[in-house]
Coordinates of C-alpha atoms and ligand atoms in Angstrom, one line a residue:
X218 CA -36.5 5.1 1.3
X219 CA -34.7 7.1 3.9
X220 CA -31.8 9.4 3.0
X221 CA -28.5 7.8 3.8
X222 CA -26.0 10.2 5.4
X223 CA -23.0 7.7 5.5
X224 CA -22.2 9.0 9.0
X225 CA -19.9 6.0 9.6
X226 CA -17.3 7.6 7.3
X227 CA -16.6 10.2 9.9
X228 CA -16.3 7.9 12.8
X229 CA -14.2 5.5 14.8
X230 CA -15.7 2.5 16.5
X231 CA -14.9 0.6 19.6
X232 CA -15.7 -3.1 19.8
X233 CA -17.1 -4.7 23.0
X234 CA -17.0 -8.4 23.6
X235 CA -19.5 -8.2 26.4
X236 CA -18.6 -11.2 28.6
X237 CA -15.1 -9.7 29.3
X238 CA -15.6 -6.0 29.2
X239 CA -16.8 -5.0 32.7
X240 CA -19.0 -6.7 35.2
X241 CA -21.4 -4.3 36.9
X242 CA -23.4 -6.6 39.1
X243 CA -20.7 -8.8 40.7
X244 CA -21.7 -12.1 39.1
X245 CA -18.3 -12.5 37.4
X246 CA -19.7 -12.0 33.9
X247 CA -19.3 -8.7 32.0
X248 CA -22.7 -7.0 31.4
X249 CA -24.5 -3.9 30.3
X250 CA -24.4 -2.4 33.7
X251 CA -20.6 -2.5 33.4
X252 CA -20.9 -1.0 29.9
X253 CA -23.0 1.9 31.2
X254 CA -20.4 2.5 33.9
X255 CA -17.7 2.7 31.3
X256 CA -19.5 4.8 28.6
X257 CA -17.6 7.9 29.7
X258 CA -14.4 6.0 29.3
X259 CA -15.4 4.9 25.8
X260 CA -16.4 8.4 24.9
X261 CA -13.0 9.6 26.3
X262 CA -11.3 7.6 23.5
X263 CA -12.9 10.1 21.1
X264 CA -14.7 7.3 19.3
X265 CA -18.1 7.7 17.8
X266 CA -19.8 4.3 18.2
X267 CA -19.8 0.8 19.7
X268 CA -20.1 -2.6 18.0
X269 CA -21.4 -5.1 20.4
X270 CA -20.6 -8.8 19.9
X271 CA -23.8 -10.8 20.6
X272 CA -25.9 -9.8 23.6
X273 CA -28.8 -12.1 22.9
X274 CA -29.9 -15.2 24.9
X275 CA -27.6 -18.1 24.1
X276 CA -26.5 -21.4 25.6
X277 CA -22.9 -20.1 25.1
X278 CA -21.5 -22.9 23.0
X279 CA -19.7 -20.3 20.9
X280 CA -19.8 -17.5 23.5
X281 CA -23.0 -15.9 22.2
X282 CA -22.6 -16.6 18.5
X283 CA -25.1 -19.4 19.0
X284 CA -28.3 -17.5 19.5
X285 CA -31.5 -18.9 20.9
X286 CA -33.6 -15.8 20.8
X287 CA -32.9 -12.9 18.4
X288 CA -35.4 -10.5 19.9
X289 CA -34.2 -10.3 23.4
X290 CA -31.1 -9.5 25.5
X291 CA -29.6 -12.2 27.7
X292 CA -30.5 -12.0 31.4
X293 CA -26.8 -12.3 32.3
X294 CA -26.1 -9.1 30.4
X295 CA -29.0 -7.3 32.2
X296 CA -31.9 -8.0 29.8
X297 CA -33.8 -5.7 27.6
X298 CA -34.2 -3.0 30.3
X299 CA -30.5 -2.6 30.8
X300 CA -30.0 -2.6 27.0
X301 CA -32.5 0.2 26.5
X302 CA -30.8 2.3 29.2
X303 CA -27.4 1.7 27.7
X304 CA -28.7 2.6 24.3
X305 CA -30.2 5.9 25.6
X306 CA -27.1 6.8 27.5
X307 CA -24.8 5.9 24.6
X308 CA -26.9 8.0 22.2
X309 CA -26.9 10.9 24.7
X310 CA -23.1 10.9 24.5
X311 CA -23.3 10.9 20.7
X312 CA -22.2 7.2 20.5
X313 CA -23.8 5.0 17.8
X314 CA -24.6 1.4 18.7
X315 CA -24.3 -1.5 16.3
X316 CA -25.4 -5.0 17.0
X317 CA -24.0 -8.3 15.8
X318 CA -26.4 -10.0 13.4
X319 CA -25.7 -13.8 13.4
X320 CA -28.0 -15.4 10.8
X321 CA -25.9 -17.9 9.0
X322 CA -26.8 -20.2 11.9
X323 CA -28.7 -20.3 15.2
X324 CA -28.3 -22.3 18.4
X325 CA -29.6 -25.8 18.3
X326 CA -31.6 -24.7 21.3
X327 CA -33.5 -22.1 19.3
X328 CA -37.2 -22.8 19.1
X329 CA -37.0 -22.9 15.2
X330 CA -34.5 -25.7 15.4
X331 CA -36.5 -27.6 18.0
X332 CA -39.6 -27.4 15.8
X333 CA -37.7 -28.1 12.6
X334 CA -36.3 -31.4 13.9
X335 CA -39.8 -32.5 14.7
X336 CA -41.0 -31.3 11.2
X337 CA -43.4 -28.9 12.7
X338 CA -44.5 -26.4 10.0
X339 CA -43.6 -23.7 9.1
X340 CA -40.2 -24.6 10.5
X341 CA -39.7 -27.9 8.7
X342 CA -37.3 -26.3 6.1
X343 CA -35.8 -23.6 8.2
X344 CA -32.5 -25.5 8.3
X345 CA -30.3 -27.5 5.9
X346 CA -31.4 -31.1 6.4
X347 CA -30.3 -34.1 4.3
X348 CA -30.9 -37.8 4.6
X349 CA -27.8 -40.1 4.9
X350 CA -26.5 -41.3 1.5
X351 CA -27.4 -44.9 0.5
X352 CA -23.9 -46.1 1.4
X353 CA -24.4 -44.6 4.8
X354 CA -22.0 -41.7 4.1
X355 CA -22.4 -38.1 5.0
X356 CA -24.4 -35.9 2.5
X357 CA -21.2 -34.3 1.3
X358 CA -17.5 -33.9 2.2
X359 CA -17.6 -30.4 3.7
X360 CA -15.7 -29.6 6.9
X361 CA -17.1 -27.5 9.7
X362 CA -14.8 -24.6 10.9
X363 CA -15.0 -25.8 14.5
X364 CA -15.9 -29.4 15.0
X365 CA -15.0 -32.1 12.4
X366 CA -17.2 -32.6 9.4
X367 CA -20.1 -30.2 8.7
X368 CA -22.9 -32.8 9.2
X369 CA -24.5 -33.9 12.4
X370 CA -27.0 -36.8 12.7
X371 CA -30.2 -35.8 14.5
X372 CA -32.0 -38.7 16.1
X373 CA -35.3 -36.9 16.3
X374 CA -35.6 -36.1 12.6
X375 CA -33.5 -39.0 11.5
X376 CA -31.6 -36.8 9.1
X377 CA -28.3 -34.9 9.0
X378 CA -28.2 -31.2 9.5
X379 CA -25.5 -28.8 8.2
X380 CA -23.3 -26.9 10.7
X381 CA -20.5 -24.9 9.2
X382 CA -19.4 -24.0 12.7
X383 CA -19.9 -25.9 16.0
X384 CA -22.3 -28.9 16.3
X385 CA -24.6 -26.7 18.4
X386 CA -24.8 -24.1 15.5
X387 CA -27.1 -25.5 12.8
X388 CA -27.1 -23.5 9.5
X389 CA -30.3 -21.8 8.5
X390 CA -31.7 -22.5 5.1
X391 CA -31.6 -19.0 3.6
X392 CA -33.1 -20.2 0.4
X393 CA -36.4 -20.6 2.2
X394 CA -38.2 -17.2 1.9
X395 CA -39.7 -17.7 5.3
X396 CA -36.2 -17.6 6.8
X397 CA -35.5 -14.4 5.0
X398 CA -38.7 -12.9 6.4
X399 CA -37.4 -13.8 9.9
X400 CA -34.1 -12.0 9.2
X401 CA -36.0 -8.9 8.1
X402 CA -38.1 -9.0 11.2
X403 CA -35.0 -9.2 13.3
X404 CA -33.4 -6.2 11.5
X405 CA -36.6 -4.2 11.8
X406 CA -37.0 -5.0 15.5
X407 CA -33.6 -3.7 16.5
X408 CA -33.7 -0.7 14.1
X409 CA -37.1 0.3 15.5
X410 CA -35.6 0.1 18.9
X411 CA -33.0 2.7 17.9
X412 CA -29.9 0.8 17.0
X413 CA -27.7 2.2 14.3
X414 CA -26.7 -0.8 12.3
X415 CA -25.3 -4.3 12.2
X416 CA -22.1 -6.2 11.9
X417 CA -23.2 -9.2 10.0
X418 CA -21.5 -12.5 11.0
X419 CA -20.1 -14.6 8.2
X420 CA -22.8 -13.2 6.0
X421 CA -21.1 -14.3 2.8
X422 CA -21.8 -17.9 3.8
X423 CA -25.6 -17.7 3.7
X424 CA -26.2 -18.9 0.2
X425 CA -25.0 -22.4 -0.4
X426 CA -24.5 -23.9 -3.9
X427 CA -27.5 -25.8 -5.2
X428 CA -27.3 -29.5 -4.5
X429 CA -24.6 -29.0 -1.9
X430 CA -22.0 -30.7 -4.1
X431 CA -18.7 -32.3 -2.8
X432 CA -15.8 -29.9 -2.9
X433 CA -12.1 -30.2 -3.7
X434 CA -10.5 -31.2 -0.3
X435 CA -8.7 -28.4 1.5
X436 CA -7.5 -29.4 5.0
X437 CA -10.1 -28.1 7.5
X438 CA -11.9 -25.9 4.9
X439 CA -13.3 -28.4 2.4
X440 CA -16.6 -26.9 1.0
X441 CA -15.8 -23.2 1.5
X442 CA -15.8 -22.7 -2.3
X443 CA -19.4 -24.0 -2.3
X444 CA -20.9 -21.7 0.2
X445 CA -18.8 -18.6 0.5
X446 CA -20.1 -15.8 -1.9
X447 CA -22.7 -18.3 -3.0
X448 CA -25.1 -18.1 -6.0
X449 CA -27.9 -16.0 -4.3
X450 CA -25.8 -13.9 -1.9
X451 CA -26.3 -10.5 -3.7
X452 CA -30.0 -11.2 -4.2
X453 CA -30.5 -11.9 -0.5
X454 CA -28.5 -9.0 0.7
X455 CA -30.4 -6.7 -1.7
X456 CA -33.7 -8.0 -0.4
X457 CA -32.6 -7.1 3.2
X458 CA -31.5 -3.7 1.9
X459 CA -34.6 -3.0 -0.1
X460 CA -37.2 -4.2 2.4
X461 CA -35.7 -3.0 5.6
X462 CA -32.3 -1.3 5.7
X463 CA -32.9 1.3 3.1
X464 CA -35.7 2.7 5.3
X465 CA -33.2 3.6 8.0
X466 CA -30.1 5.8 8.1
X467 CA -28.1 2.8 9.3
X468 CA -24.8 1.1 8.6
X469 CA -24.0 -2.5 7.8
X470 CA -20.6 -4.2 8.1
X471 CA -20.2 -7.7 6.6
X472 CA -17.7 -10.2 7.9
X473 CA -16.3 -11.7 4.7
X474 CA -13.8 -14.5 4.7
X475 CA -11.7 -14.8 1.5
X476 CA -12.6 -11.6 -0.2
X477 CA -10.4 -9.5 -2.4
X478 CA -10.9 -5.8 -3.0
X479 CA -12.2 -6.6 -6.4
X480 CA -14.8 -9.1 -5.1
X481 CA -15.7 -6.7 -2.3
X482 CA -16.7 -4.1 -4.9
X483 CA -19.5 -6.4 -6.0
X484 CA -21.0 -5.9 -2.5
X485 CA -20.0 -2.4 -1.6
X486 CA -19.0 -0.7 -4.9
X487 CA -21.2 1.6 -6.9
X488 CA -22.4 -1.2 -9.2
X489 CA -23.7 -3.0 -6.1
X490 CA -26.3 -0.3 -5.7
X491 CA -29.4 -1.6 -7.5
X492 CA -31.5 1.5 -6.7
X493 CA -31.8 1.3 -2.9
X494 CA -28.2 1.2 -1.8
X495 CA -25.3 -1.3 -2.1
X496 CA -25.6 -4.8 -0.6
X497 CA -23.5 -3.7 2.4
X498 CA -21.6 -0.6 3.5
X499 CA -18.3 -2.0 4.5
X500 CA -16.6 -5.4 4.7
X501 CA -14.4 -7.0 7.2
X502 CA -11.6 -8.6 5.1
X503 CA -9.1 -11.0 6.6
X504 CA -5.9 -10.3 4.7
X505 CA -4.7 -7.9 7.5
X506 CA -5.0 -10.8 9.9
X507 CA -2.9 -13.2 7.8
X508 CA 0.6 -11.5 8.0
X509 CA 1.8 -14.3 10.3
X510 CA -0.3 -17.3 9.2
X511 CA -1.7 -19.0 6.2
X512 CA -5.3 -18.1 6.2
X513 CA -6.0 -19.3 9.7
X514 CA -4.2 -18.3 13.0
X515 CA -3.8 -22.1 13.4
X516 CA -1.5 -22.4 10.4
X517 CA 1.3 -20.1 11.6
X518 CA 4.0 -18.6 9.5
X519 CA 6.8 -16.1 10.5
X520 CA 5.5 -12.6 10.6
X521 CA 5.9 -10.9 7.2
X522 CA 5.7 -7.1 7.1
X523 CA 5.5 -7.2 3.4
X524 CA 2.4 -9.3 3.5
X525 CA 0.8 -6.9 6.0
X526 CA 1.7 -3.9 3.9
X527 CA 0.3 -5.6 0.8
X528 CA -2.9 -6.2 2.6
X529 CA -3.2 -2.6 3.7
X530 CA -2.2 -1.1 0.4
X531 CA -4.2 -3.3 -1.9
X532 CA -7.4 -2.4 0.1
X533 CA -6.5 1.3 0.1
X534 CA -5.9 1.3 -3.7
X535 CA -8.7 -1.2 -4.5
X536 CA -11.5 0.7 -2.9
X537 CA -10.2 4.2 -3.6
X538 CA -13.0 6.5 -4.9
X539 CA -15.4 3.5 -5.2
X540 CA -16.1 2.1 -1.7
X541 CA -15.2 2.5 1.9
X542 CA -12.7 0.5 4.0
X543 CA -13.2 -0.9 7.4
X544 CA -9.8 -0.8 9.3
X545 CA -8.8 -3.1 12.2
X546 CA -5.9 -4.8 13.9
X547 CA -7.8 -7.4 15.9
X548 CA -11.0 -8.5 17.3
X549 CA -12.5 -11.3 19.5
X550 CA -11.4 -13.9 16.9
X551 CA -7.7 -13.3 16.8
X552 CA -4.8 -13.2 19.3
X553 CA -3.6 -9.8 20.5
X554 CA -2.0 -7.6 17.9
X555 CA 1.1 -6.5 19.9
X556 CA 2.0 -10.2 20.5
X557 CA 1.6 -10.9 16.8
X558 CA 2.8 -7.9 14.8
X559 CA 4.5 -5.8 17.5
X560 CA 6.7 -6.8 20.4
X561 CA 5.9 -7.6 24.0
X562 CA 9.3 -6.4 24.9
X563 CA 8.6 -3.0 23.3
X564 CA 5.0 -3.2 24.2
X565 CA 4.1 0.5 24.5
X566 CA 6.3 1.6 21.6
X567 CA 5.0 -1.1 19.3
X568 CA 1.5 -0.6 20.5
X569 CA 1.7 3.1 19.5
X570 CA 3.4 2.3 16.2
X571 CA 0.7 -0.2 15.3
X572 CA -2.0 2.3 16.1
X573 CA -0.5 4.8 13.7
X574 CA 0.0 2.2 11.0
X575 CA -3.7 1.8 10.6
X576 CA -5.5 4.8 12.1
X577 CA -4.3 7.2 9.3
X578 CA -5.5 5.0 6.5
X579 CA -8.7 5.8 4.7
X580 CA -11.7 4.1 6.1
X581 CA -13.5 3.6 9.4
X582 CA -11.2 2.2 12.1
X583 CA -12.4 -0.2 14.8
X584 CA -10.5 -0.5 18.1
X585 CA -11.0 -3.8 20.0
X586 CA -11.5 -3.7 23.8
X587 CA -8.1 -3.7 25.5
X588 CA -6.2 -2.8 22.4
X589 CA -6.0 0.8 23.6
X590 CA -4.4 -0.5 26.8
X591 CA -1.9 -2.7 25.0
X592 CA -3.2 -6.0 26.4
X593 CA -1.1 -8.9 25.2
X594 CA -1.6 -12.6 24.6
X595 CA -2.4 -15.0 27.5
X596 CA -0.1 -18.0 28.2
X597 CA -2.0 -20.5 30.4
X598 CA -0.2 -23.5 31.8
X599 CA -2.7 -26.1 30.6
X600 CA -4.9 -26.8 27.7
X601 CA -8.0 -27.3 29.9
X602 CA -7.8 -23.7 30.9
X603 CA -8.9 -22.7 27.4
X604 CA -12.6 -22.1 26.9
X605 CA -13.1 -21.5 23.2
X606 CA -14.7 -24.2 21.1
X607 CA -12.6 -23.3 18.1
X608 CA -9.3 -23.5 20.0
X609 CA -10.1 -26.8 21.7
X610 CA -10.8 -28.5 18.5
X611 CA -7.5 -27.6 16.8
X612 CA -4.8 -30.1 16.0
X613 CA -6.3 -32.8 18.2
X614 CA -3.9 -35.4 17.1
X615 CA -0.8 -33.5 18.2
X616 CA 0.9 -34.1 21.5
X617 CA -0.4 -31.9 24.3
X618 CA 2.8 -29.8 24.6
X619 CA 2.8 -29.0 20.9
X620 CA -0.9 -28.0 21.0
X621 CA -0.4 -25.8 24.0
X622 CA 2.4 -24.0 22.2
X623 CA 0.2 -23.4 19.2
X624 CA -2.7 -22.3 21.3
X625 CA -0.5 -19.8 23.1
X626 CA 0.3 -18.2 19.7
X627 CA -3.0 -18.6 17.9
X628 CA -6.0 -18.9 20.3
X629 CA -8.7 -16.2 20.3
X630 CA -9.0 -16.8 24.0
X631 CA -6.1 -14.4 24.3
X632 CA -8.4 -11.6 23.2
X633 CA -11.2 -12.8 25.5
X634 CA -9.6 -12.5 29.0
X635 CA -11.2 -9.7 31.0
X636 CA -10.3 -6.1 30.3
X637 CA -7.7 -4.9 32.8
X638 CA -9.1 -1.9 34.5
X639 CA -7.0 -1.6 37.7
X640 CA -4.2 -3.4 39.5
X641 CA -6.7 -4.5 42.2
X642 CA -8.4 -7.9 42.6
X643 CA -9.5 -9.4 39.2
X644 CA -8.0 -6.4 37.5
X645 CA -11.0 -4.4 38.6
X646 CA -13.2 -6.4 36.1
X647 CA -15.5 -7.9 38.7
X648 CA -16.1 -7.9 42.5
X649 CA -17.2 -11.6 42.1
X650 CA -15.4 -14.6 40.6
X651 CA -14.5 -13.9 37.0
X652 CA -16.0 -16.2 34.5
X653 CA -12.6 -16.5 32.8
X654 CA -9.0 -16.1 33.7
X655 CA -7.5 -12.7 34.1
X656 CA -4.2 -12.2 32.3
X657 CA -1.5 -12.3 35.0
X658 CA 0.1 -9.1 33.7
X659 CA -2.7 -6.9 34.9
X660 CA -0.6 -5.4 37.7
X661 CA 1.5 -3.8 35.0
X662 CA -1.0 -3.4 32.2
X663 CA -4.2 -1.7 33.3
X664 CA -6.3 1.4 32.5
X665 CA -6.0 3.1 35.9
X666 CA -2.2 3.2 35.7
X667 CA -2.4 4.6 32.1
X668 CA -5.0 7.3 33.0
X669 CA -2.4 9.2 35.0
X670 CA 0.5 8.7 32.6
X671 CA 0.5 11.3 29.7
X672 CA 2.7 9.0 27.7
X673 CA 0.6 5.9 28.1
X674 CA -0.8 3.9 25.2
X675 CA -4.3 4.8 26.3
X676 CA -3.6 8.5 26.1
X677 CA -1.8 8.0 22.8
X678 CA -5.0 6.4 21.4
X679 CA -7.1 9.3 22.6
X680 CA -4.7 11.7 20.9
X681 CA -4.3 9.7 17.7
X682 CA -8.1 9.3 17.2
X683 CA -8.7 13.0 17.9
X684 CA -5.9 13.9 15.4
X685 CA -7.3 11.6 12.8
X686 CA -10.7 13.2 13.1
X687 CA -9.3 16.7 12.9
X688 CA -7.6 16.2 9.6
X689 CA -9.7 16.1 6.4
X690 CA -6.7 14.6 4.6
X691 CA -7.2 11.3 6.6
X692 CA -10.8 11.0 5.5
X693 CA -10.4 12.1 1.9
X694 CA -6.7 12.2 0.9
X695 CA -5.0 9.9 -1.6
X696 CA -2.8 7.1 -0.3
X697 CA 0.7 6.1 -1.4
X698 CA 3.1 3.7 0.1
X699 CA 6.9 4.1 0.2
X700 CA 9.6 1.4 0.5
X701 CA 7.3 -1.4 -0.4
X702 CA 10.1 -3.9 -0.4
X703 CA 11.2 -3.1 3.1
X704 CA 10.8 -5.8 5.7
X705 CA 11.3 -3.3 8.5
X706 CA 9.4 -0.1 7.5
X707 CA 5.9 0.8 6.7
X708 CA 5.7 4.4 5.4
X709 CA 2.8 6.0 3.6
X710 CA 1.5 9.4 2.7
X711 CA -1.9 10.8 2.5
X712 CA -2.3 13.9 0.3
X713 CA -5.2 16.3 -0.1
X714 CA -4.6 19.6 -1.9
X715 CA -1.6 21.2 -0.3
X716 CA -1.7 19.1 2.7
X717 CA 0.6 16.0 3.0
X718 CA 0.6 13.6 5.9
X719 CA 3.5 11.3 6.2
X720 CA 3.3 8.3 8.5
X721 CA 6.4 6.4 9.2
X722 CA 6.4 3.1 11.2
X723 CA 9.3 0.9 12.1
X724 CA 8.4 -2.8 12.7
X725 CA 11.9 -3.6 13.8
X726 CA 13.9 -3.9 17.0
X727 CA 16.9 -2.6 15.1
X728 CA 17.7 1.1 14.4
X729 CA 16.3 1.7 10.9
X730 CA 17.0 4.6 8.5
X731 CA 14.3 6.2 6.3
X732 CA 15.0 8.8 3.7
X733 CA 12.2 11.4 3.3
X734 CA 10.3 11.0 0.0
X735 CA 11.2 13.6 -2.7
X736 CA 8.1 15.7 -2.2
X737 CA 9.1 16.3 1.5
X738 CA 12.8 17.0 1.0
X739 CA 13.8 20.6 1.8
X740 CA 10.4 21.3 3.2
X741 CA 9.4 22.0 6.8
X742 CA 7.5 19.2 8.5
X743 CA 5.5 19.4 11.7
X744 CA 5.7 16.4 13.9
X745 CA 2.1 15.6 14.9
X746 CA 2.6 12.3 16.7
X747 CA 5.5 10.3 18.0
X748 CA 6.3 7.5 20.4
X749 CA 9.8 8.6 21.5
X750 CA 10.9 11.7 23.3
X751 CA 13.6 13.9 21.7
X752 CA 12.2 14.0 18.2
X753 CA 10.7 17.1 16.7
X754 CA 9.7 19.0 13.6
X755 CA 11.8 18.9 10.5
X756 CA 13.3 22.2 9.5
X757 CA 13.2 23.2 5.8
X758 CA 17.0 22.9 5.7
X759 CA 17.0 19.8 7.9
X760 CA 18.4 16.4 7.1
X761 CA 16.5 14.0 4.8
X762 CA 17.6 10.9 6.6
X763 CA 15.7 9.9 9.7
X764 CA 17.0 7.3 12.1
X765 CA 14.3 5.4 13.7
X766 CA 14.6 3.7 17.1
X767 CA 13.0 0.2 17.8
X768 CA 9.3 0.3 16.8
X769 CA 9.5 4.1 16.4
X770 CA 6.6 5.9 14.6
X771 CA 6.2 9.5 13.5
X772 CA 3.4 11.3 11.8
X773 CA 4.4 14.5 10.0
X774 CA 2.5 17.2 8.3
X775 CA 4.0 19.0 5.3
X776 CA 2.3 22.0 3.8
X777 CA -1.4 22.7 4.5
Ligands
NOJ960 C1 -17.5 -15.2 13.3 C2 -17.5 -14.7 14.7 O1 -16.8 -13.5 14.8 C3 -16.9 -15.8 15.6 O2 -16.6 -15.3 16.9 C4 -17.9 -16.9 15.6 O3 -17.3 -18.0 16.3 C5 -18.2 -17.4 14.1 N1 -18.4 -16.3 13.2 C6 -19.4 -18.2 14.1 O4 -20.5 -17.4 14.4

């Protein structure tokens, strides 16, 4: 076993979705050459690491989450050579690199699947195959997340295979020990190459209930209770930990749909450590992505600040002293956070406020590419402009106009338009023809314009991240929320010894009043971060009642 240093607890991560980050060779597709060009930019955000969405060879049915070779880097991203150069250069700047591990499923073009459908050993049982039922029905009633029912007939093997996502993403049979050996080989391969850990894609889906029984119908999600957090999940994750991960000082981050803090502790809490480390180090929960929808972005509801605060606070309280939070406001699977929880009208103000709302919580924050620039949702004129397999299969029976309206609000393609670097052609993303549409607002929203503006959102992120890292209270302090019932304000304090940090965030367009909590009244407070001019420190004999402007945020320090 290697000694674990838990370095990720000190850090802040930046997520790159490679296709749209930066094109370095002019072919219109983001790549590792572009990433290398931008490593100094990434470092300038004061972050400590990068999570790469998949870089492996893939037919692209799910933009890289359908992998056809786990031990290589796609030629379109620059291949292995560019990856190794990027890794070296990132490490030279003190940036950790974590990869996406996608082993619930492969691409149907992966060699394992090609051999499995022909029953060539040892691949015959690498996937979840079932014959048709006698009455000609599907093996069970499960839905796939992306394309209809979860079963696809294969004419070569003359059986159905399970796909919990797109048809081109057959599920691996993790109950087969040979498949688990393959996973371990993949982990070892990348760790030996020098990567620092993995974000594990829908890893809680890998153990399916024995017999694959029918499930209670839930529109679009039938079956999820039979494969999420399944019977052998802890056993398999422990096996990966014991045989590979515990031999490296690495970090794992598990994507975990439908997980509560209590359930998360069975993976990341002290009891999850069976002698060589917990199953996983951190979990990506979804509650913080459900403040304006019912479980999925495609089941929209009005934004509820109370729901968001409950998500934040229940995780802060639930893991306190027992496990470590992963903090985020968006990624490649959700629309842009300013368009959801903030305001496009008060884009910069609300972007800063949202940053403060999560950056001062306990845990390891992740910033998704373009979030630091305040990129917003994309509103294309036609459905056929969308690219994403998930989006294009939603609400197919609805009239086109209604679908378009829903996609404008919910599609993850809004997070996948190219990063807006300049106000020049293609927003400076590429010198060629971009693989995807650039959001038309790039003339106004771009990195170059924000570099030179001290009050820009970009410079705010730099400052906020640096501030977070300079204050031990953010890493270790207790957490307490005020005004829980408020539909306009999110206010919390972090306390460590004499030091008290008070974070006040208005989620409202209206002026909103906030009375300082008792412990701060009559005390002097230093204003560490703000998003409006004209506000300053609180004098010891100052007023208790603060009046907050639209989407105003303030971070004060008392004592310390
Ligand atoms: C979760 C990933 O984040 C998403 O992008 C992908 O489509 C699905 N898992 C399937 O791999």
